[in-house]
mmCIF file of C-alpha atoms and ligand atoms in Angstrom:
data_model
loop_
_atom_site.group_PDB
_atom_site.id
_atom_site.type_symbol
_atom_site.label_atom_id
_atom_site.label_comp_id
_atom_site.label_asym_id
_atom_site.label_seq_id
_atom_site.Cartn_x
_atom_site.Cartn_y
_atom_site.Cartn_z
ATOM 1 C CA UNK L 1 -30.781 19.119 -1.793
ATOM 2 C CA UNK L 2 -29.427 15.994 -3.414
ATOM 3 C CA UNK L 3 -30.520 12.479 -2.684
ATOM 4 C CA UNK L 4 -28.347 9.453 -3.049
ATOM 5 C CA UNK L 5 -29.811 6.116 -2.375
ATOM 6 C CA UNK L 6 -28.756 2.644 -1.591
ATOM 7 C CA UNK L 7 -30.823 0.139 -3.538
ATOM 8 C CA UNK L 8 -30.432 -2.763 -1.210
ATOM 9 C CA UNK L 9 -31.698 -6.297 -1.274
ATOM 10 C CA UNK L 10 -33.899 -7.349 1.569
ATOM 11 C CA UNK L 11 -32.258 -5.803 4.569
ATOM 12 C CA UNK L 12 -34.584 -6.006 7.521
ATOM 13 C CA UNK L 13 -32.757 -3.182 9.252
ATOM 14 C CA UNK L 14 -34.535 0.133 9.607
ATOM 15 C CA UNK L 15 -32.708 3.035 7.993
ATOM 16 C CA UNK L 16 -31.334 4.513 11.202
ATOM 17 C CA UNK L 17 -29.580 1.266 12.113
ATOM 18 C CA UNK L 18 -28.039 0.600 8.718
ATOM 19 C CA UNK L 19 -24.273 1.022 9.288
ATOM 20 C CA UNK L 20 -23.588 2.300 5.762
ATOM 21 C CA UNK L 21 -26.305 4.942 6.020
ATOM 22 C CA UNK L 22 -25.063 6.047 9.435
ATOM 23 C CA UNK L 23 -21.461 6.162 8.172
ATOM 24 C CA UNK L 24 -22.230 8.250 5.064
ATOM 25 C CA UNK L 25 -24.610 10.586 6.877
ATOM 26 C CA UNK L 26 -21.940 11.137 9.565
ATOM 27 C CA UNK L 27 -19.554 12.330 6.846
ATOM 28 C CA UNK L 28 -22.210 14.647 5.354
ATOM 29 C CA UNK L 29 -22.925 16.150 8.760
ATOM 30 C CA UNK L 30 -19.268 16.539 9.655
ATOM 31 C CA UNK L 31 -18.557 18.428 6.431
ATOM 32 C CA UNK L 32 -21.843 20.396 6.501
ATOM 33 C CA UNK L 33 -22.895 18.883 3.160
ATOM 34 C CA UNK L 34 -26.471 19.420 1.996
ATOM 35 C CA UNK L 35 -26.839 15.856 0.758
ATOM 36 C CA UNK L 36 -28.839 12.861 1.917
ATOM 37 C CA UNK L 37 -28.173 9.135 1.752
ATOM 38 C CA UNK L 38 -31.283 7.042 2.248
ATOM 39 C CA UNK L 39 -31.880 3.325 2.318
ATOM 40 C CA UNK L 40 -34.581 1.775 0.100
ATOM 41 C CA UNK L 41 -35.357 -1.914 0.134
ATOM 42 C CA UNK L 42 -35.599 -2.951 -3.510
ATOM 43 C CA UNK L 43 -35.747 -6.543 -4.710
ATOM 44 C CA UNK L 44 -34.750 -7.666 -8.230
ATOM 45 C CA UNK L 45 -38.397 -7.553 -9.391
ATOM 46 C CA UNK L 46 -38.591 -3.791 -8.797
ATOM 47 C CA UNK L 47 -35.023 -2.907 -9.747
ATOM 48 C CA UNK L 48 -35.829 -1.569 -13.229
ATOM 49 C CA UNK L 49 -38.491 0.759 -11.796
ATOM 50 C CA UNK L 50 -36.181 1.866 -9.001
ATOM 51 C CA UNK L 51 -33.401 2.846 -11.412
ATOM 52 C CA UNK L 52 -35.910 4.697 -13.609
ATOM 53 C CA UNK L 53 -37.111 6.466 -10.478
ATOM 54 C CA UNK L 54 -33.565 7.432 -9.532
ATOM 55 C CA UNK L 55 -33.082 8.887 -13.013
ATOM 56 C CA UNK L 56 -36.434 10.702 -12.926
ATOM 57 C CA UNK L 57 -35.682 12.246 -9.543
ATOM 58 C CA UNK L 58 -32.213 13.363 -10.616
ATOM 59 C CA UNK L 59 -30.369 11.317 -8.018
ATOM 60 C CA UNK L 60 -26.625 11.701 -8.252
ATOM 61 C CA UNK L 61 -26.226 7.982 -7.763
ATOM 62 C CA UNK L 62 -26.764 5.056 -5.426
ATOM 63 C CA UNK L 63 -25.144 2.047 -3.887
ATOM 64 C CA UNK L 64 -26.576 -1.388 -4.396
ATOM 65 C CA UNK L 65 -25.978 -4.536 -2.438
ATOM 66 C CA UNK L 66 -26.736 -8.222 -2.912
ATOM 67 C CA UNK L 67 -28.776 -9.520 -4.674
ATOM 68 C CA UNK L 68 -28.817 -6.508 -7.025
ATOM 69 C CA UNK L 69 -25.135 -6.070 -7.847
ATOM 70 C CA UNK L 70 -25.225 -8.016 -11.128
ATOM 71 C CA UNK L 71 -28.894 -7.517 -12.059
ATOM 72 C CA UNK L 72 -28.558 -3.731 -11.975
ATOM 73 C CA UNK L 73 -26.019 -3.671 -14.831
ATOM 74 C CA UNK L 74 -28.674 -4.077 -17.532
ATOM 75 C CA UNK L 75 -30.386 -0.854 -16.373
ATOM 76 C CA UNK L 76 -27.237 1.310 -16.451
ATOM 77 C CA UNK L 77 -25.623 3.181 -19.371
ATOM 78 C CA UNK L 78 -22.072 1.925 -18.968
ATOM 79 C CA UNK L 79 -19.476 0.484 -16.600
ATOM 80 C CA UNK L 80 -16.143 1.601 -15.184
ATOM 81 C CA UNK L 81 -13.057 -0.473 -16.051
ATOM 82 C CA UNK L 82 -12.928 -2.679 -12.965
ATOM 83 C CA UNK L 83 -16.726 -3.070 -12.706
ATOM 84 C CA UNK L 84 -16.682 -4.392 -16.267
ATOM 85 C CA UNK L 85 -14.086 -7.042 -15.375
ATOM 86 C CA UNK L 86 -15.618 -7.895 -11.992
ATOM 87 C CA UNK L 87 -19.079 -8.132 -13.552
ATOM 88 C CA UNK L 88 -20.754 -6.503 -10.551
ATOM 89 C CA UNK L 89 -21.707 -2.968 -9.546
ATOM 90 C CA UNK L 90 -22.100 -1.660 -6.016
ATOM 91 C CA UNK L 91 -22.117 2.034 -6.888
ATOM 92 C CA UNK L 92 -23.897 3.929 -9.682
ATOM 93 C CA UNK L 93 -22.796 7.443 -10.517
ATOM 94 C CA UNK L 94 -24.533 10.062 -12.662
ATOM 95 C CA UNK L 95 -22.069 11.471 -15.192
ATOM 96 C CA UNK L 96 -23.728 14.007 -17.486
ATOM 97 C CA UNK L 97 -27.027 12.291 -18.207
ATOM 98 C CA UNK L 98 -25.736 8.768 -17.883
ATOM 99 C CA UNK L 99 -25.736 6.386 -14.945
ATOM 100 C CA UNK L 100 -22.387 4.592 -14.883
ATOM 101 C CA UNK L 101 -21.763 1.504 -12.760
ATOM 102 C CA UNK L 102 -18.622 1.298 -10.641
ATOM 103 C CA UNK L 103 -17.363 -1.231 -8.157
ATOM 104 C CA UNK L 104 -15.933 0.532 -5.121
ATOM 105 C CA UNK L 105 -15.469 -2.596 -2.943
ATOM 106 C CA UNK L 106 -12.115 -3.510 -4.476
ATOM 107 C CA UNK L 107 -11.102 0.148 -4.754
ATOM 108 C CA UNK L 108 -11.876 0.581 -1.045
ATOM 109 C CA UNK L 109 -9.713 -2.407 -0.203
ATOM 110 C CA UNK L 110 -6.901 -1.145 -2.435
ATOM 111 C CA UNK L 111 -6.962 2.243 -0.725
ATOM 112 C CA UNK L 112 -6.557 0.574 2.692
ATOM 113 C CA UNK L 113 -3.769 -1.597 1.324
ATOM 114 C CA UNK L 114 -1.886 1.341 -0.154
ATOM 115 C CA UNK L 115 -1.860 3.026 3.257
ATOM 116 C CA UNK L 116 0.429 0.171 4.394
ATOM 117 C CA UNK L 117 2.174 -1.217 1.309
ATOM 118 C CA UNK L 118 2.544 -0.572 -2.422
ATOM 119 C CA UNK L 119 0.936 -3.626 -4.099
ATOM 120 C CA UNK L 120 3.075 -3.293 -7.241
ATOM 121 C CA UNK L 121 5.331 -6.329 -7.593
ATOM 122 C CA UNK L 122 3.884 -8.097 -4.535
ATOM 123 C CA UNK L 123 2.355 -11.561 -4.153
ATOM 124 C CA UNK L 124 -1.037 -12.228 -2.588
ATOM 125 C CA UNK L 125 -2.754 -15.267 -1.107
ATOM 126 C CA UNK L 126 -6.505 -14.749 -1.081
ATOM 127 C CA UNK L 127 -8.994 -17.003 0.728
ATOM 128 C CA UNK L 128 -12.411 -16.981 -0.974
ATOM 129 C CA UNK L 129 -13.713 -16.540 -4.496
ATOM 130 C CA UNK L 130 -17.057 -14.748 -3.985
ATOM 131 C CA UNK L 131 -17.996 -11.152 -4.753
ATOM 132 C CA UNK L 132 -15.543 -9.563 -2.299
ATOM 133 C CA UNK L 133 -12.659 -11.741 -3.534
ATOM 134 C CA UNK L 134 -13.484 -10.950 -7.148
ATOM 135 C CA UNK L 135 -13.410 -7.216 -6.477
ATOM 136 C CA UNK L 136 -10.186 -7.393 -4.442
ATOM 137 C CA UNK L 137 -8.457 -9.690 -6.936
ATOM 138 C CA UNK L 138 -9.280 -7.538 -9.955
ATOM 139 C CA UNK L 139 -8.423 -4.217 -8.330
ATOM 140 C CA UNK L 140 -5.129 -5.365 -6.771
ATOM 141 C CA UNK L 141 -4.074 -7.058 -10.017
ATOM 142 C CA UNK L 142 -4.817 -3.864 -11.960
ATOM 143 C CA UNK L 143 -2.652 -2.055 -9.375
ATOM 144 C CA UNK L 144 0.323 -4.245 -10.316
ATOM 145 C CA UNK L 145 0.352 -7.314 -8.047
ATOM 146 C CA UNK L 146 2.480 -9.906 -9.772
ATOM 147 C CA UNK L 147 1.153 -13.113 -8.210
ATOM 148 C CA UNK L 148 -2.253 -14.115 -6.836
ATOM 149 C CA UNK L 149 -3.078 -17.472 -5.274
ATOM 150 C CA UNK L 150 -6.830 -18.031 -4.989
ATOM 151 C CA UNK L 151 -7.598 -20.507 -2.180
ATOM 152 C CA UNK L 152 -11.234 -21.590 -2.169
ATOM 153 C CA UNK L 153 -13.389 -24.416 -0.852
ATOM 154 C CA UNK L 154 -15.532 -24.891 -3.947
ATOM 155 C CA UNK L 155 -13.421 -25.750 -6.963
ATOM 156 C CA UNK L 156 -15.746 -24.331 -9.622
ATOM 157 C CA UNK L 157 -15.950 -20.871 -8.111
ATOM 158 C CA UNK L 158 -12.239 -20.746 -7.277
ATOM 159 C CA UNK L 159 -11.201 -21.888 -10.724
ATOM 160 C CA UNK L 160 -13.579 -19.431 -12.379
ATOM 161 C CA UNK L 161 -12.051 -16.501 -10.482
ATOM 162 C CA UNK L 162 -8.494 -17.661 -11.208
ATOM 163 C CA UNK L 163 -9.321 -17.907 -14.916
ATOM 164 C CA UNK L 164 -10.925 -14.457 -14.940
ATOM 165 C CA UNK L 165 -7.896 -12.890 -13.236
ATOM 166 C CA UNK L 166 -5.468 -14.651 -15.590
ATOM 167 C CA UNK L 167 -7.360 -13.623 -18.685
ATOM 168 C CA UNK L 168 -8.144 -10.028 -17.748
ATOM 169 C CA UNK L 169 -5.057 -8.922 -15.834
ATOM 170 C CA UNK L 170 -1.287 -9.298 -16.077
ATOM 171 C CA UNK L 171 -0.934 -11.124 -12.740
ATOM 172 C CA UNK L 172 0.291 -14.716 -12.579
ATOM 173 C CA UNK L 173 -2.641 -16.569 -11.001
ATOM 174 C CA UNK L 174 -2.916 -19.964 -9.370
ATOM 175 C CA UNK L 175 -5.910 -21.771 -7.866
ATOM 176 C CA UNK L 176 -5.593 -24.051 -4.829
ATOM 177 C CA UNK L 177 -8.504 -26.116 -3.553
ATOM 178 C CA UNK L 178 -8.998 -25.437 0.168
ATOM 179 C CA UNK L 179 -9.709 -28.813 1.699
ATOM 180 C CA UNK L 180 -7.634 -28.828 4.880
ATOM 181 C CA UNK L 181 -5.325 -26.561 6.830
ATOM 182 C CA UNK L 182 -3.557 -24.326 4.310
ATOM 183 C CA UNK L 183 0.031 -23.142 4.830
ATOM 184 C CA UNK L 184 1.005 -19.788 3.358
ATOM 185 C CA UNK L 185 3.968 -20.258 0.986
ATOM 186 C CA UNK L 186 7.235 -18.529 1.936
ATOM 187 C CA UNK L 187 7.751 -15.304 0.044
ATOM 188 C CA UNK L 188 4.082 -14.284 0.206
ATOM 189 C CA UNK L 189 3.674 -10.564 0.892
ATOM 190 C CA UNK L 190 -0.060 -10.178 1.498
ATOM 191 C CA UNK L 191 -2.696 -12.558 2.935
ATOM 192 C CA UNK L 192 -6.396 -11.708 2.673
ATOM 193 C CA UNK L 193 -9.458 -13.376 4.129
ATOM 194 C CA UNK L 194 -12.222 -12.524 1.665
ATOM 195 C CA UNK L 195 -14.573 -15.281 2.832
ATOM 196 C CA UNK L 196 -17.461 -14.667 5.219
ATOM 197 C CA UNK L 197 -15.744 -16.725 7.944
ATOM 198 C CA UNK L 198 -15.802 -14.795 11.233
ATOM 199 C CA UNK L 199 -18.771 -12.553 10.399
ATOM 200 C CA UNK L 200 -21.148 -11.864 13.298
ATOM 201 C CA UNK L 201 -22.706 -13.927 14.847
ATOM 202 C CA UNK L 202 -20.154 -16.655 13.964
ATOM 203 C CA UNK L 203 -17.351 -14.727 15.591
ATOM 204 C CA UNK L 204 -15.542 -17.832 16.865
ATOM 205 C CA UNK L 205 -15.262 -19.371 13.373
ATOM 206 C CA UNK L 206 -11.647 -19.672 12.215
ATOM 207 C CA UNK L 207 -9.983 -20.106 8.858
ATOM 208 C CA UNK L 208 -8.370 -23.484 8.197
ATOM 209 C CA UNK L 209 -4.975 -21.784 8.118
ATOM 210 C CA UNK L 210 -1.681 -22.891 9.618
ATOM 211 C CA UNK L 211 -0.789 -19.794 11.630
ATOM 212 C CA UNK L 212 2.816 -21.052 11.958
ATOM 213 C CA UNK L 213 3.182 -20.275 8.239
ATOM 214 C CA UNK L 214 2.199 -16.625 8.820
ATOM 215 C CA UNK L 215 5.321 -14.543 9.453
ATOM 216 C CA UNK L 216 5.900 -10.978 10.624
ATOM 217 C CA UNK L 217 6.935 -9.748 7.179
ATOM 218 C CA UNK L 218 3.447 -10.518 5.782
ATOM 219 C CA UNK L 219 0.561 -8.070 5.756
ATOM 220 C CA UNK L 220 -2.695 -9.729 6.807
ATOM 221 C CA UNK L 221 -6.092 -8.281 5.830
ATOM 222 C CA UNK L 222 -9.617 -9.357 6.709
ATOM 223 C CA UNK L 223 -12.775 -8.159 4.911
ATOM 224 C CA UNK L 224 -15.032 -8.893 7.884
ATOM 225 C CA UNK L 225 -16.349 -5.546 9.163
ATOM 226 C CA UNK L 226 -18.331 -6.931 12.098
ATOM 227 C CA UNK L 227 -16.546 -7.597 14.353
ATOM 228 C CA UNK L 228 -13.527 -5.665 13.050
ATOM 229 C CA UNK L 229 -11.081 -7.445 15.357
ATOM 230 C CA UNK L 230 -11.552 -10.973 14.051
ATOM 231 C CA UNK L 231 -9.563 -13.944 15.317
ATOM 232 C CA UNK L 232 -7.392 -13.660 12.183
ATOM 233 C CA UNK L 233 -6.647 -9.978 12.794
ATOM 234 C CA UNK L 234 -5.791 -10.601 16.442
ATOM 235 C CA UNK L 235 -3.580 -13.623 15.779
ATOM 236 C CA UNK L 236 -1.765 -11.882 12.927
ATOM 237 C CA UNK L 237 -1.069 -8.906 15.187
ATOM 238 C CA UNK L 238 0.393 -11.268 17.795
ATOM 239 C CA UNK L 239 2.724 -12.572 15.085
ATOM 240 C CA UNK L 240 3.931 -9.015 14.467
ATOM 241 C CA UNK L 241 2.191 -8.657 11.072
ATOM 242 C CA UNK L 242 0.817 -5.372 9.797
ATOM 243 C CA UNK L 243 -2.977 -5.821 9.632
ATOM 244 C CA UNK L 244 -5.967 -4.277 7.864
ATOM 245 C CA UNK L 245 -9.428 -4.886 9.274
ATOM 246 C CA UNK L 246 -12.733 -4.921 7.358
ATOM 247 C CA UNK L 247 -13.646 -1.399 8.449
ATOM 248 C CA UNK L 248 -10.866 -0.007 6.253
ATOM 249 C CA UNK L 249 -12.459 -1.437 3.107
ATOM 250 C CA UNK L 250 -15.968 -0.390 4.135
ATOM 251 C CA UNK L 251 -14.948 3.155 5.024
ATOM 252 C CA UNK L 252 -12.838 3.640 1.915
ATOM 253 C CA UNK L 253 -15.522 2.370 -0.464
ATOM 254 C CA UNK L 254 -17.757 5.004 1.174
ATOM 255 C CA UNK L 255 -15.147 7.748 0.757
ATOM 256 C CA UNK L 256 -14.707 6.832 -2.924
ATOM 257 C CA UNK L 257 -18.484 6.709 -3.527
ATOM 258 C CA UNK L 258 -18.997 10.139 -1.945
ATOM 259 C CA UNK L 259 -16.161 11.538 -4.064
ATOM 260 C CA UNK L 260 -17.794 10.106 -7.208
ATOM 261 C CA UNK L 261 -21.182 11.590 -6.329
ATOM 262 C CA UNK L 262 -20.268 14.950 -4.809
ATOM 263 C CA UNK L 263 -16.682 15.596 -5.902
ATOM 264 C CA UNK L 264 -15.766 16.093 -2.241
ATOM 265 C CA UNK L 265 -13.036 14.296 -0.267
ATOM 266 C CA UNK L 266 -14.486 13.441 3.118
ATOM 267 C CA UNK L 267 -12.600 12.586 6.298
ATOM 268 C CA UNK L 268 -12.458 8.777 6.651
ATOM 269 C CA UNK L 269 -11.840 8.955 10.410
ATOM 270 C CA UNK L 270 -15.327 10.371 11.003
ATOM 271 C CA UNK L 271 -16.855 7.435 9.143
ATOM 272 C CA UNK L 272 -14.684 4.886 10.903
ATOM 273 C CA UNK L 273 -15.610 6.288 14.322
ATOM 274 C CA UNK L 274 -19.297 5.989 13.474
ATOM 275 C CA UNK L 275 -18.892 2.336 12.461
ATOM 276 C CA UNK L 276 -16.841 1.535 15.570
ATOM 277 C CA UNK L 277 -19.617 3.069 17.670
ATOM 278 C CA UNK L 278 -22.250 0.906 15.920
ATOM 279 C CA UNK L 279 -20.290 -2.353 15.952
ATOM 280 C CA UNK L 280 -19.241 -1.872 19.583
ATOM 281 C CA UNK L 281 -22.872 -2.472 20.257
HETATM 282 P P1 NDP S 301 -19.994 -14.624 -1.241
HETATM 283 O O1 NDP S 301 -21.144 -15.384 -0.718
HETATM 284 O O2 NDP S 301 -20.017 -14.153 -2.661
HETATM 285 O O3 NDP S 301 -18.654 -15.515 -1.067
HETATM 286 C C1 NDP S 301 -18.367 -16.129 0.157
HETATM 287 C C2 NDP S 301 -17.007 -16.802 0.066
HETATM 288 O O4 NDP S 301 -16.698 -17.315 1.376
HETATM 289 C C3 NDP S 301 -16.929 -17.967 -0.892
HETATM 290 O O5 NDP S 301 -15.650 -18.022 -1.467
HETATM 291 C C4 NDP S 301 -17.169 -19.171 0.033
HETATM 292 O O6 NDP S 301 -16.587 -20.363 -0.448
HETATM 293 C C5 NDP S 301 -16.420 -18.707 1.262
HETATM 294 N N1 NDP S 301 -16.863 -19.381 2.472
HETATM 295 C C6 NDP S 301 -17.964 -19.101 3.207
HETATM 296 N N2 NDP S 301 -18.034 -19.929 4.277
HETATM 297 C C7 NDP S 301 -16.962 -20.750 4.203
HETATM 298 C C8 NDP S 301 -16.464 -21.811 5.016
HETATM 299 N N3 NDP S 301 -17.101 -22.177 6.142
HETATM 300 N N4 NDP S 301 -15.315 -22.421 4.661
HETATM 301 C C9 NDP S 301 -14.645 -22.039 3.545
HETATM 302 N N5 NDP S 301 -15.078 -21.044 2.714
HETATM 303 C C10 NDP S 301 -16.204 -20.402 3.055
HETATM 304 O O7 NDP S 301 -19.795 -13.400 -0.252
HETATM 305 P P2 NDP S 301 -19.041 -12.018 -0.546
HETATM 306 O O8 NDP S 301 -17.783 -12.293 -1.270
HETATM 307 O O9 NDP S 301 -19.993 -11.031 -1.099
HETATM 308 O O10 NDP S 301 -18.721 -11.534 0.944
HETATM 309 C C11 NDP S 301 -17.750 -12.208 1.721
HETATM 310 C C12 NDP S 301 -17.540 -11.407 3.012
HETATM 311 O O11 NDP S 301 -16.996 -10.142 2.666
HETATM 312 C C13 NDP S 301 -18.842 -11.124 3.784
HETATM 313 O O12 NDP S 301 -18.627 -11.478 5.127
HETATM 314 C C14 NDP S 301 -19.032 -9.629 3.671
HETATM 315 O O13 NDP S 301 -19.523 -9.087 4.874
HETATM 316 C C15 NDP S 301 -17.608 -9.147 3.453
HETATM 317 N N6 NDP S 301 -17.555 -7.897 2.698
HETATM 318 C C16 NDP S 301 -16.957 -6.840 3.310
HETATM 319 C C17 NDP S 301 -16.887 -5.637 2.673
HETATM 320 C C18 NDP S 301 -16.238 -4.505 3.370
HETATM 321 O O14 NDP S 301 -16.370 -3.369 2.889
HETATM 322 N N7 NDP S 301 -15.529 -4.731 4.464
HETATM 323 C C19 NDP S 301 -17.421 -5.441 1.308
HETATM 324 C C20 NDP S 301 -17.999 -6.639 0.726
HETATM 325 C C21 NDP S 301 -18.065 -7.811 1.437
HETATM 326 P P3 NDP S 301 -17.382 -21.329 -1.495
HETATM 327 O O15 NDP S 301 -17.180 -20.730 -2.860
HETATM 328 O O16 NDP S 301 -16.710 -22.637 -1.311
HETATM 329 O O17 NDP S 301 -18.813 -21.323 -1.048
#
């Protein structure tokens, strides 16, 4: 039997109620896989010991969440291409005797995006400049997006992400300070909310976005997994836009992680159903 683990920060949720655990275990059960995915609460002070423990016990890998995504890098043996650029790891994978850090958040988003549109040659407006935005920006730029506009409230963080994307990818990148209602420029192909606006319990919070500037030819994506049908998703649908909700990214990062660890392609619909069941309450 193989154990994978999620080295989380300080989640107060018991294991059975952790959506990621439930989602991954649902896939294992559905495919009859003799694997386990368990949740351990590990703070930065015990991270070194936890990674040593994972190595000692022969774990095939683990996920890690905030606040461990950057701290964990020093305890790993190497990084995948996008994790190196993003500077954060949410998934460690044992390859031979090494633990390699990957970032599957952006890859999960990219997978959802590719189900609807080929990002090559497209332009993206992205709200936010935190960890999710970083992962999405890097991964979509590596996939061939030609233009990225980073729209963020805090100038320092927004500018830092725009500089990183300009320096490390081929995309043309622009930063816009978000200090009022923003109008999406004509010709934009993809709009992404990668801020935490709309996350439960603040479900009525809205982006300062002029919805009149959102047109049916744009694809609109939201990273918020709970609730999946955010105000942005609903309003974009009413405009006739193709939409991607936050469950797509969450499910696909899980599918990619399981593939890294076990080599097996699992059915994403089983994982999505489990999350819908949990988030429906
Ligand atoms: P961070 O804390 O790193 O970044 C948050 C971002 O949201 C910042 O850009 C911040 O702007 C912006 N923001 C927050 N509140 C406001 C506000 N009221 N007005 C304007 N901007 C705001 O968080 P993460 O990037 O790690 O996560 C962001 C969201 O992505 C979370 O809700 C998380 O649940 C979701 N997520 C979803 C995943 C999925 O699989 N679906 C995976 C990973 C994350 P500023 O810089 O100005 O503070």
